[in-house]
């Protein structure tokens, strides 16, 4: 399951892309306006971005630049309405990895996204590490040293989100966004329950990691200072 950041102001095309990408197991976070897309991209988790260059407010090119300036290296595919080579060149210079000229066939977009995801390899961070903890993103497996953690899907997703931004505080709302694709059962107590379970499972395997609770702010996965 990969999360696509989509910025497209044309409501019809946006709706089609959401439907068709969702049907292919992508989770789509869609925005019709550049600044909101950039804000999401900098502060939330995503694997791939599809950015229309002609966006109201903040232009798509500045969204691409902003994401790269924030140090994000996920693959970005730009959409351009015009066949003008200037747009493509500007988009690629700004840090985009690929482009499609409208109108395009949805299958081509899906194929390009798949190719970008594969090519990115490390850019998509197929393994994440902190101390003795390793997550294999493709296999959806978490290990502490050589021991495989037996996690439910939600616990795994939670650990993935915490590890992806280890050392940083992640709010309950963000964790809920990461756990649930739709607005189902959005009860923040659920997050507390999952964090509690995950914390116990981690503790059974290692003392080197801790999920800290920062009241009113969220959670943070950190390495515990070892006292010899
Ligand atoms: Ca547009």
PDB file of N, CA and C and ligand atoms in Angstrom, residues 7-10 13 32 52-56 79-82 102, ligand 1:
ATOM      1  N   UNK A   7      -1.896  16.556  -6.242  1.00  0.00           N
ATOM      2  CA  UNK A   7      -2.341  17.951  -6.313  1.00  0.00           C
ATOM      3  C   UNK A   7      -2.860  18.195  -7.722  1.00  0.00           C
ATOM      4  N   UNK A   8      -4.158  18.363  -7.838  1.00  0.00           N
ATOM      5  CA  UNK A   8      -4.803  18.559  -9.156  1.00  0.00           C
ATOM      6  C   UNK A   8      -6.064  19.385  -8.929  1.00  0.00           C
ATOM      7  N   UNK A   9      -6.149  20.523  -9.629  1.00  0.00           N
ATOM      8  CA  UNK A   9      -7.289  21.416  -9.366  1.00  0.00           C
ATOM      9  C   UNK A   9      -8.512  21.086 -10.217  1.00  0.00           C
ATOM     10  N   UNK A  10      -8.341  20.363 -11.300  1.00  0.00           N
ATOM     11  CA  UNK A  10      -9.493  20.008 -12.135  1.00  0.00           C
ATOM     12  C   UNK A  10     -10.305  18.934 -11.394  1.00  0.00           C
ATOM     13  N   UNK A  13     -10.822  15.472 -13.246  1.00  0.00           N
ATOM     14  CA  UNK A  13      -9.607  14.652 -13.326  1.00  0.00           C
ATOM     15  C   UNK A  13      -9.194  14.172 -11.930  1.00  0.00           C
ATOM     16  N   UNK A  32      -6.585  20.326  -4.066  1.00  0.00           N
ATOM     17  CA  UNK A  32      -6.907  21.080  -5.273  1.00  0.00           C
ATOM     18  C   UNK A  32      -6.072  22.348  -5.358  1.00  0.00           C
ATOM     19  N   UNK A  52       0.157  18.517 -10.420  1.00  0.00           N
ATOM     20  CA  UNK A  52      -0.199  19.289 -11.610  1.00  0.00           C
ATOM     21  C   UNK A  52       0.569  20.608 -11.554  1.00  0.00           C
ATOM     22  N   UNK A  53       1.172  21.034 -12.654  1.00  0.00           N
ATOM     23  CA  UNK A  53       1.936  22.281 -12.611  1.00  0.00           C
ATOM     24  C   UNK A  53       1.034  23.506 -12.564  1.00  0.00           C
ATOM     25  N   UNK A  54      -0.141  23.417 -13.212  1.00  0.00           N
ATOM     26  CA  UNK A  54      -1.046  24.561 -13.227  1.00  0.00           C
ATOM     27  C   UNK A  54      -2.029  24.500 -12.068  1.00  0.00           C
ATOM     28  N   UNK A  55      -1.588  24.940 -10.906  1.00  0.00           N
ATOM     29  CA  UNK A  55      -2.452  24.918  -9.721  1.00  0.00           C
ATOM     30  C   UNK A  55      -2.784  26.354  -9.314  1.00  0.00           C
ATOM     31  N   UNK A  56      -3.962  26.551  -8.742  1.00  0.00           N
ATOM     32  CA  UNK A  56      -4.266  27.893  -8.224  1.00  0.00           C
ATOM     33  C   UNK A  56      -3.442  28.161  -6.964  1.00  0.00           C
ATOM     34  N   UNK A  79       2.305  16.785 -13.812  1.00  0.00           N
ATOM     35  CA  UNK A  79       1.330  16.784 -14.898  1.00  0.00           C
ATOM     36  C   UNK A  79       1.336  18.173 -15.508  1.00  0.00           C
ATOM     37  N   UNK A  80       1.359  18.214 -16.818  1.00  0.00           N
ATOM     38  CA  UNK A  80       1.285  19.521 -17.448  1.00  0.00           C
ATOM     39  C   UNK A  80       0.242  19.508 -18.553  1.00  0.00           C
ATOM     40  N   UNK A  81      -0.520  20.596 -18.600  1.00  0.00           N
ATOM     41  CA  UNK A  81      -1.604  20.677 -19.568  1.00  0.00           C
ATOM     42  C   UNK A  81      -1.048  21.009 -20.946  1.00  0.00           C
ATOM     43  N   UNK A  82       0.095  21.645 -20.957  1.00  0.00           N
ATOM     44  CA  UNK A  82       0.638  22.098 -22.225  1.00  0.00           C
ATOM     45  C   UNK A  82       1.795  21.205 -22.659  1.00  0.00           C
ATOM     46  N   UNK A 102      -0.987  16.206 -20.361  1.00  0.00           N
ATOM     47  CA  UNK A 102      -2.426  15.927 -20.483  1.00  0.00           C
ATOM     48  C   UNK A 102      -2.864  16.119 -21.932  1.00  0.00           C
TER      49      UNK A 102
HETATM   50 CA1  LIG B   1      -4.528  22.595 -13.493  1.00  0.00          CA
END
